[in-house]
Amino acid sequence: MSRNSDHWIPLADLMTGLMMMFMLIAVLYMLKVNSAVSEYSVSKDALGKDLCSEFASDLEKWDAECDSDNLVIRFKSPDVLFDTGQAVIKPQFKVILNDFFPRYIALLNREEYNDSIEEIRIEGHTSSSWREGTSENESYFLNMQLSQARTLSVLKYVLSDKSTPSQEWTKDLLTANGLSSSKLIHDADGKENRKGSQRVEFRVRTNADEYIKNIIDDLGQNE
């Protein structure tokens, strides 16, 4: 009995040591994740504040809003953007884009932000409605086609502006995304706000999201 006990003591010590090692690895990974999240949050907050500050005096006259949390500039007035059912940019929206887009790109391409930008998304959104008698599915498909055509029109227009800085950098990151009625705006009573749903958004996606995901995936694989 004494001889068996002598064998079990080192094994228990070994198991304790392994547990401590695994706990240390887990703590180090969590510290890495927390550090990445903290760094991302600071960078994202700074970019959001700079975006909203840059256009603060223009948003009301443009009928636009800035969402600093999601890094979105949202143009809300369908009467200014496009004619109903059309993808040709209206003159007033062209004037807005001429002012907005060069400043927008100049801000995003600042040294403190440009390496963190994964994608600059032009998003087109519609209401769920179409002509009377059109089925729900057909309305969705037709609105998808329309929203895609509209965002492509915006993309072509802003890239044709030679005053826009960093053309090659911008082309590498700028995308046109028609989303149809997949992200509707609703009133407080839950009903669809058809006018509010018809909008164009400029959204920034950073590579920090992917970086944090990779760290978390690595942590999961090592559990």
PDB file of C-alpha atoms in Angstrom:
ATOM      1  CA  MET A   1       0.000   0.000   0.000  1.00  0.00           C
ATOM      2  CA  SER A   2       2.850   2.317   0.835  1.00  0.00           C
ATOM      3  CA  ARG A   3       4.589   1.504  -2.480  1.00  0.00           C
ATOM      4  CA  ASN A   4       1.421   2.352  -4.509  1.00  0.00           C
ATOM      5  CA  SER A   5       1.038   5.630  -2.658  1.00  0.00           C
ATOM      6  CA  ASP A   6       4.586   6.566  -3.599  1.00  0.00           C
ATOM      7  CA  HIS A   7       3.639   6.162  -7.279  1.00  0.00           C
ATOM      8  CA  TRP A   8       0.420   8.201  -7.013  1.00  0.00           C
ATOM      9  CA  ILE A   9       1.981  11.275  -5.403  1.00  0.00           C
ATOM     10  CA  PRO A  10       4.100  12.259  -8.451  1.00  0.00           C
ATOM     11  CA  LEU A  11       1.122  11.581 -10.755  1.00  0.00           C
ATOM     12  CA  ALA A  12      -1.086  13.899  -8.712  1.00  0.00           C
ATOM     13  CA  ASP A  13       1.608  16.552  -8.845  1.00  0.00           C
ATOM     14  CA  LEU A  14       1.819  16.101 -12.623  1.00  0.00           C
ATOM     15  CA  MET A  15      -1.932  16.510 -13.052  1.00  0.00           C
ATOM     16  CA  THR A  16      -1.884  19.628 -10.882  1.00  0.00           C
ATOM     17  CA  GLY A  17       0.956  21.041 -12.940  1.00  0.00           C
ATOM     18  CA  LEU A  18      -0.884  20.350 -16.211  1.00  0.00           C
ATOM     19  CA  MET A  19      -4.034  22.011 -14.875  1.00  0.00           C
ATOM     20  CA  MET A  20      -2.048  25.069 -13.875  1.00  0.00           C
ATOM     21  CA  MET A  21      -0.413  25.196 -17.311  1.00  0.00           C
ATOM     22  CA  PHE A  22      -3.784  24.993 -19.096  1.00  0.00           C
ATOM     23  CA  MET A  23      -5.181  27.685 -16.809  1.00  0.00           C
ATOM     24  CA  LEU A  24      -2.199  29.931 -17.572  1.00  0.00           C
ATOM     25  CA  ILE A  25      -2.663  29.429 -21.341  1.00  0.00           C
ATOM     26  CA  ALA A  26      -6.374  30.240 -21.010  1.00  0.00           C
ATOM     27  CA  VAL A  27      -5.620  33.394 -19.023  1.00  0.00           C
ATOM     28  CA  LEU A  28      -3.042  34.532 -21.589  1.00  0.00           C
ATOM     29  CA  TYR A  29      -5.536  34.028 -24.427  1.00  0.00           C
ATOM     30  CA  MET A  30      -8.225  35.913 -22.558  1.00  0.00           C
ATOM     31  CA  LEU A  31      -5.818  38.776 -21.914  1.00  0.00           C
ATOM     32  CA  LYS A  32      -5.015  38.827 -25.626  1.00  0.00           C
ATOM     33  CA  VAL A  33      -8.715  38.902 -26.521  1.00  0.00           C
ATOM     34  CA  ASN A  34      -9.415  41.650 -23.982  1.00  0.00           C
ATOM     35  CA  SER A  35      -6.493  43.687 -25.296  1.00  0.00           C
ATOM     36  CA  ALA A  36      -7.705  43.318 -28.895  1.00  0.00           C
ATOM     37  CA  VAL A  37     -11.281  44.224 -27.962  1.00  0.00           C
ATOM     38  CA  SER A  38     -10.081  47.238 -25.985  1.00  0.00           C
ATOM     39  CA  GLU A  39      -7.861  48.441 -28.834  1.00  0.00           C
ATOM     40  CA  TYR A  40     -10.688  47.939 -31.324  1.00  0.00           C
ATOM     41  CA  SER A  41     -13.183  49.782 -29.138  1.00  0.00           C
ATOM     42  CA  VAL A  42     -10.899  52.786 -28.742  1.00  0.00           C
ATOM     43  CA  SER A  43     -10.178  52.941 -32.488  1.00  0.00           C
ATOM     44  CA  LYS A  44     -13.834  52.456 -33.436  1.00  0.00           C
ATOM     45  CA  ASP A  45     -15.016  55.084 -30.947  1.00  0.00           C
ATOM     46  CA  ALA A  46     -12.472  57.579 -32.250  1.00  0.00           C
ATOM     47  CA  LEU A  47     -13.460  56.979 -35.873  1.00  0.00           C
ATOM     48  CA  GLY A  48     -17.161  57.229 -35.039  1.00  0.00           C
ATOM     49  CA  LYS A  49     -16.649  60.526 -33.229  1.00  0.00           C
ATOM     50  CA  ASP A  50     -14.523  61.939 -36.052  1.00  0.00           C
ATOM     51  CA  LEU A  51     -17.109  60.962 -38.668  1.00  0.00           C
ATOM     52  CA  CYS A  52     -19.960  62.606 -36.797  1.00  0.00           C
ATOM     53  CA  SER A  53     -17.873  65.671 -35.975  1.00  0.00           C
ATOM     54  CA  GLU A  54     -16.775  66.143 -39.591  1.00  0.00           C
ATOM     55  CA  PHE A  55     -20.359  66.284 -40.890  1.00  0.00           C
ATOM     56  CA  ALA A  56     -22.168  67.683 -37.854  1.00  0.00           C
ATOM     57  CA  SER A  57     -22.978  71.012 -39.493  1.00  0.00           C
ATOM     58  CA  ASP A  58     -24.162  69.364 -42.733  1.00  0.00           C
ATOM     59  CA  LEU A  59     -26.416  66.537 -41.573  1.00  0.00           C
ATOM     60  CA  GLU A  60     -29.578  68.578 -41.090  1.00  0.00           C
ATOM     61  CA  LYS A  61     -29.458  70.252 -44.509  1.00  0.00           C
ATOM     62  CA  TRP A  62     -28.704  66.895 -46.122  1.00  0.00           C
ATOM     63  CA  ASP A  63     -31.509  65.177 -44.182  1.00  0.00           C
ATOM     64  CA  ALA A  64     -28.873  62.712 -43.023  1.00  0.00           C
ATOM     65  CA  GLU A  65     -27.716  61.237 -39.744  1.00  0.00           C
ATOM     66  CA  CYS A  66     -24.510  59.837 -38.337  1.00  0.00           C
ATOM     67  CA  ASP A  67     -24.465  56.608 -36.324  1.00  0.00           C
ATOM     68  CA  SER A  68     -21.118  56.666 -34.523  1.00  0.00           C
ATOM     69  CA  ASP A  69     -21.615  53.235 -32.933  1.00  0.00           C
ATOM     70  CA  ASN A  70     -21.995  51.476 -36.295  1.00  0.00           C
ATOM     71  CA  LEU A  71     -19.821  53.864 -38.370  1.00  0.00           C
ATOM     72  CA  VAL A  72     -22.707  54.780 -40.667  1.00  0.00           C
ATOM     73  CA  ILE A  73     -23.649  57.975 -42.501  1.00  0.00           C
ATOM     74  CA  ARG A  74     -27.311  57.612 -43.494  1.00  0.00           C
ATOM     75  CA  PHE A  75     -29.067  59.690 -46.183  1.00  0.00           C
ATOM     76  CA  LYS A  76     -32.743  59.497 -45.327  1.00  0.00           C
ATOM     77  CA  SER A  77     -34.752  61.510 -47.823  1.00  0.00           C
ATOM     78  CA  PRO A  78     -35.953  59.375 -50.773  1.00  0.00           C
ATOM     79  CA  ASP A  79     -37.299  62.490 -52.512  1.00  0.00           C
ATOM     80  CA  VAL A  80     -33.730  63.820 -52.704  1.00  0.00           C
ATOM     81  CA  LEU A  81     -32.014  60.567 -53.665  1.00  0.00           C
ATOM     82  CA  PHE A  82     -33.899  59.010 -56.605  1.00  0.00           C
ATOM     83  CA  ASP A  83     -37.215  59.183 -58.397  1.00  0.00           C
ATOM     84  CA  THR A  84     -39.617  56.380 -57.470  1.00  0.00           C
ATOM     85  CA  GLY A  85     -38.565  53.122 -59.100  1.00  0.00           C
ATOM     86  CA  GLN A  86     -35.534  54.742 -60.758  1.00  0.00           C
ATOM     87  CA  ALA A  87     -31.769  54.389 -60.282  1.00  0.00           C
ATOM     88  CA  VAL A  88     -30.671  57.737 -61.742  1.00  0.00           C
ATOM     89  CA  ILE A  89     -29.195  59.987 -59.040  1.00  0.00           C
ATOM     90  CA  LYS A  90     -31.169  63.207 -58.665  1.00  0.00           C
ATOM     91  CA  PRO A  91     -29.316  66.536 -59.066  1.00  0.00           C
ATOM     92  CA  GLN A  92     -29.687  67.494 -55.401  1.00  0.00           C
ATOM     93  CA  PHE A  93     -28.125  64.236 -54.246  1.00  0.00           C
ATOM     94  CA  LYS A  94     -25.252  64.757 -56.674  1.00  0.00           C
ATOM     95  CA  VAL A  95     -24.571  68.120 -55.039  1.00  0.00           C
ATOM     96  CA  ILE A  96     -24.547  66.436 -51.634  1.00  0.00           C
ATOM     97  CA  LEU A  97     -22.225  63.666 -52.808  1.00  0.00           C
ATOM     98  CA  ASN A  98     -19.845  66.216 -54.344  1.00  0.00           C
ATOM     99  CA  ASP A  99     -19.421  67.763 -50.901  1.00  0.00           C
ATOM    100  CA  PHE A 100     -19.657  64.637 -48.780  1.00  0.00           C
ATOM    101  CA  PHE A 101     -17.605  61.953 -50.480  1.00  0.00           C
ATOM    102  CA  PRO A 102     -14.167  63.606 -50.876  1.00  0.00           C
ATOM    103  CA  ARG A 103     -14.239  64.647 -47.207  1.00  0.00           C
ATOM    104  CA  TYR A 104     -15.431  61.199 -46.181  1.00  0.00           C
ATOM    105  CA  ILE A 105     -12.584  59.417 -47.964  1.00  0.00           C
ATOM    106  CA  ALA A 106     -10.009  61.918 -46.739  1.00  0.00           C
ATOM    107  CA  LEU A 107     -11.051  61.167 -43.155  1.00  0.00           C
ATOM    108  CA  LEU A 108     -11.068  57.379 -43.574  1.00  0.00           C
ATOM    109  CA  ASN A 109      -7.652  57.458 -45.216  1.00  0.00           C
ATOM    110  CA  ARG A 110      -6.001  59.220 -42.303  1.00  0.00           C
ATOM    111  CA  GLU A 111      -2.920  57.433 -41.036  1.00  0.00           C
ATOM    112  CA  GLU A 112      -4.582  56.399 -37.779  1.00  0.00           C
ATOM    113  CA  TYR A 113      -7.487  54.694 -39.594  1.00  0.00           C
ATOM    114  CA  ASN A 114      -6.565  53.547 -43.104  1.00  0.00           C
ATOM    115  CA  ASP A 115      -4.884  50.271 -42.140  1.00  0.00           C
ATOM    116  CA  SER A 116      -7.978  49.283 -40.135  1.00  0.00           C
ATOM    117  CA  ILE A 117     -10.488  49.731 -42.956  1.00  0.00           C
ATOM    118  CA  GLU A 118     -11.648  46.421 -44.426  1.00  0.00           C
ATOM    119  CA  GLU A 119     -14.531  47.707 -46.554  1.00  0.00           C
ATOM    120  CA  ILE A 120     -16.403  50.922 -47.326  1.00  0.00           C
ATOM    121  CA  ARG A 121     -19.950  49.860 -48.139  1.00  0.00           C
ATOM    122  CA  ILE A 122     -22.508  51.833 -50.115  1.00  0.00           C
ATOM    123  CA  GLU A 123     -25.793  50.254 -49.038  1.00  0.00           C
ATOM    124  CA  GLY A 124     -29.089  50.775 -50.836  1.00  0.00           C
ATOM    125  CA  HIS A 125     -32.316  50.088 -48.932  1.00  0.00           C
ATOM    126  CA  THR A 126     -35.933  50.103 -50.119  1.00  0.00           C
ATOM    127  CA  SER A 127     -39.370  49.716 -48.590  1.00  0.00           C
ATOM    128  CA  SER A 128     -41.179  46.386 -48.986  1.00  0.00           C
ATOM    129  CA  SER A 129     -43.769  47.760 -51.407  1.00  0.00           C
ATOM    130  CA  TRP A 130     -43.945  47.711 -55.204  1.00  0.00           C
ATOM    131  CA  ARG A 131     -46.818  48.188 -57.613  1.00  0.00           C
ATOM    132  CA  GLU A 132     -50.268  47.103 -56.472  1.00  0.00           C
ATOM    133  CA  GLY A 133     -50.917  43.457 -57.254  1.00  0.00           C
ATOM    134  CA  THR A 134     -47.243  42.437 -57.027  1.00  0.00           C
ATOM    135  CA  SER A 135     -46.618  39.464 -54.750  1.00  0.00           C
ATOM    136  CA  GLU A 136     -44.444  39.777 -51.654  1.00  0.00           C
ATOM    137  CA  ASN A 137     -41.638  37.693 -53.161  1.00  0.00           C
ATOM    138  CA  GLU A 138     -41.745  39.499 -56.493  1.00  0.00           C
ATOM    139  CA  SER A 139     -41.655  42.864 -54.694  1.00  0.00           C
ATOM    140  CA  TYR A 140     -38.565  41.734 -52.806  1.00  0.00           C
ATOM    141  CA  PHE A 141     -36.786  40.651 -55.991  1.00  0.00           C
ATOM    142  CA  LEU A 142     -37.724  43.819 -57.884  1.00  0.00           C
ATOM    143  CA  ASN A 143     -36.598  45.977 -54.955  1.00  0.00           C
ATOM    144  CA  MET A 144     -33.352  44.011 -54.798  1.00  0.00           C
ATOM    145  CA  GLN A 145     -32.719  44.759 -58.445  1.00  0.00           C
ATOM    146  CA  LEU A 146     -33.555  48.427 -57.872  1.00  0.00           C
ATOM    147  CA  SER A 147     -31.387  48.793 -54.767  1.00  0.00           C
ATOM    148  CA  GLN A 148     -28.434  47.172 -56.507  1.00  0.00           C
ATOM    149  CA  ALA A 149     -28.806  49.477 -59.503  1.00  0.00           C
ATOM    150  CA  ARG A 150     -28.986  52.510 -57.227  1.00  0.00           C
ATOM    151  CA  THR A 151     -25.863  51.668 -55.243  1.00  0.00           C
ATOM    152  CA  LEU A 152     -23.985  50.971 -58.459  1.00  0.00           C
ATOM    153  CA  SER A 153     -25.053  54.402 -59.722  1.00  0.00           C
ATOM    154  CA  VAL A 154     -23.737  55.997 -56.543  1.00  0.00           C
ATOM    155  CA  LEU A 155     -20.471  54.053 -56.711  1.00  0.00           C
ATOM    156  CA  LYS A 156     -19.882  55.074 -60.345  1.00  0.00           C
ATOM    157  CA  TYR A 157     -20.708  58.684 -59.588  1.00  0.00           C
ATOM    158  CA  VAL A 158     -18.431  59.127 -56.566  1.00  0.00           C
ATOM    159  CA  LEU A 159     -15.525  57.388 -58.276  1.00  0.00           C
ATOM    160  CA  SER A 160     -15.907  59.631 -61.326  1.00  0.00           C
ATOM    161  CA  ASP A 161     -15.182  62.651 -59.123  1.00  0.00           C
ATOM    162  CA  LYS A 162     -11.509  63.411 -59.707  1.00  0.00           C
ATOM    163  CA  SER A 163     -11.391  65.587 -56.594  1.00  0.00           C
ATOM    164  CA  THR A 164     -11.791  62.475 -54.445  1.00  0.00           C
ATOM    165  CA  PRO A 165      -8.423  61.724 -52.808  1.00  0.00           C
ATOM    166  CA  SER A 166      -6.737  58.308 -52.780  1.00  0.00           C
ATOM    167  CA  GLN A 167      -8.580  56.916 -55.793  1.00  0.00           C
ATOM    168  CA  GLU A 168      -6.754  53.571 -55.906  1.00  0.00           C
ATOM    169  CA  TRP A 169      -7.103  53.001 -52.149  1.00  0.00           C
ATOM    170  CA  THR A 170     -10.788  53.844 -52.411  1.00  0.00           C
ATOM    171  CA  LYS A 171     -11.402  51.493 -55.349  1.00  0.00           C
ATOM    172  CA  ASP A 172      -9.826  48.640 -53.402  1.00  0.00           C
ATOM    173  CA  LEU A 173     -12.289  49.106 -50.542  1.00  0.00           C
ATOM    174  CA  LEU A 174     -15.496  50.576 -51.957  1.00  0.00           C
ATOM    175  CA  THR A 175     -18.393  48.191 -52.657  1.00  0.00           C
ATOM    176  CA  ALA A 176     -22.010  48.604 -53.799  1.00  0.00           C
ATOM    177  CA  ASN A 177     -24.556  46.561 -51.855  1.00  0.00           C
ATOM    178  CA  GLY A 178     -28.253  46.464 -52.705  1.00  0.00           C
ATOM    179  CA  LEU A 179     -30.208  45.091 -49.741  1.00  0.00           C
ATOM    180  CA  SER A 180     -33.789  45.472 -50.976  1.00  0.00           C
ATOM    181  CA  SER A 181     -36.221  45.494 -48.020  1.00  0.00           C
ATOM    182  CA  SER A 182     -34.150  43.189 -45.803  1.00  0.00           C
ATOM    183  CA  LYS A 183     -33.459  45.896 -43.209  1.00  0.00           C
ATOM    184  CA  LEU A 184     -36.648  47.914 -42.896  1.00  0.00           C
ATOM    185  CA  ILE A 185     -37.157  50.863 -40.578  1.00  0.00           C
ATOM    186  CA  HIS A 186     -40.143  50.488 -38.248  1.00  0.00           C
ATOM    187  CA  ASP A 187     -42.114  53.063 -36.277  1.00  0.00           C
ATOM    188  CA  ALA A 188     -42.653  52.792 -32.540  1.00  0.00           C
ATOM    189  CA  ASP A 189     -45.887  50.871 -33.137  1.00  0.00           C
ATOM    190  CA  GLY A 190     -44.025  48.235 -35.161  1.00  0.00           C
ATOM    191  CA  LYS A 191     -45.378  49.295 -38.553  1.00  0.00           C
ATOM    192  CA  GLU A 192     -43.016  49.707 -41.479  1.00  0.00           C
ATOM    193  CA  ASN A 193     -41.862  53.266 -42.059  1.00  0.00           C
ATOM    194  CA  ARG A 194     -41.845  53.168 -45.849  1.00  0.00           C
ATOM    195  CA  LYS A 195     -40.215  56.551 -46.336  1.00  0.00           C
ATOM    196  CA  GLY A 196     -37.580  55.886 -43.696  1.00  0.00           C
ATOM    197  CA  SER A 197     -36.795  52.490 -45.191  1.00  0.00           C
ATOM    198  CA  GLN A 198     -35.843  54.079 -48.527  1.00  0.00           C
ATOM    199  CA  ARG A 199     -32.327  55.271 -47.828  1.00  0.00           C
ATOM    200  CA  VAL A 200     -28.673  55.175 -48.837  1.00  0.00           C
ATOM    201  CA  GLU A 201     -26.032  54.415 -46.232  1.00  0.00           C
ATOM    202  CA  PHE A 202     -22.246  54.657 -46.234  1.00  0.00           C
ATOM    203  CA  ARG A 203     -20.943  52.082 -43.776  1.00  0.00           C
ATOM    204  CA  VAL A 204     -17.384  51.329 -42.663  1.00  0.00           C
ATOM    205  CA  ARG A 205     -16.337  47.790 -41.806  1.00  0.00           C
ATOM    206  CA  THR A 206     -13.014  47.410 -40.021  1.00  0.00           C
ATOM    207  CA  ASN A 207     -10.646  44.450 -40.025  1.00  0.00           C
ATOM    208  CA  ALA A 208     -10.587  44.409 -36.214  1.00  0.00           C
ATOM    209  CA  ASP A 209     -13.754  42.298 -36.228  1.00  0.00           C
ATOM    210  CA  GLU A 210     -11.961  39.545 -38.171  1.00  0.00           C
ATOM    211  CA  TYR A 211      -8.858  39.878 -35.983  1.00  0.00           C
ATOM    212  CA  ILE A 212     -10.845  39.370 -32.794  1.00  0.00           C
ATOM    213  CA  LYS A 213     -12.757  36.458 -34.357  1.00  0.00           C
ATOM    214  CA  ASN A 214      -9.482  34.738 -35.260  1.00  0.00           C
ATOM    215  CA  ILE A 215      -8.198  35.107 -31.710  1.00  0.00           C
ATOM    216  CA  ILE A 216     -11.415  33.657 -30.291  1.00  0.00           C
ATOM    217  CA  ASP A 217     -11.293  30.795 -32.805  1.00  0.00           C
ATOM    218  CA  ASP A 218      -7.713  30.043 -31.760  1.00  0.00           C
ATOM    219  CA  LEU A 219      -8.805  30.035 -28.132  1.00  0.00           C
ATOM    220  CA  GLY A 220     -11.588  27.555 -28.909  1.00  0.00           C
ATOM    221  CA  GLN A 221      -9.227  25.220 -30.759  1.00  0.00           C
ATOM    222  CA  ASN A 222      -6.864  25.153 -27.813  1.00  0.00           C
ATOM    223  CA  GLU A 223      -9.487  24.372 -25.199  1.00  0.00           C
TER     224      GLU A 223
END
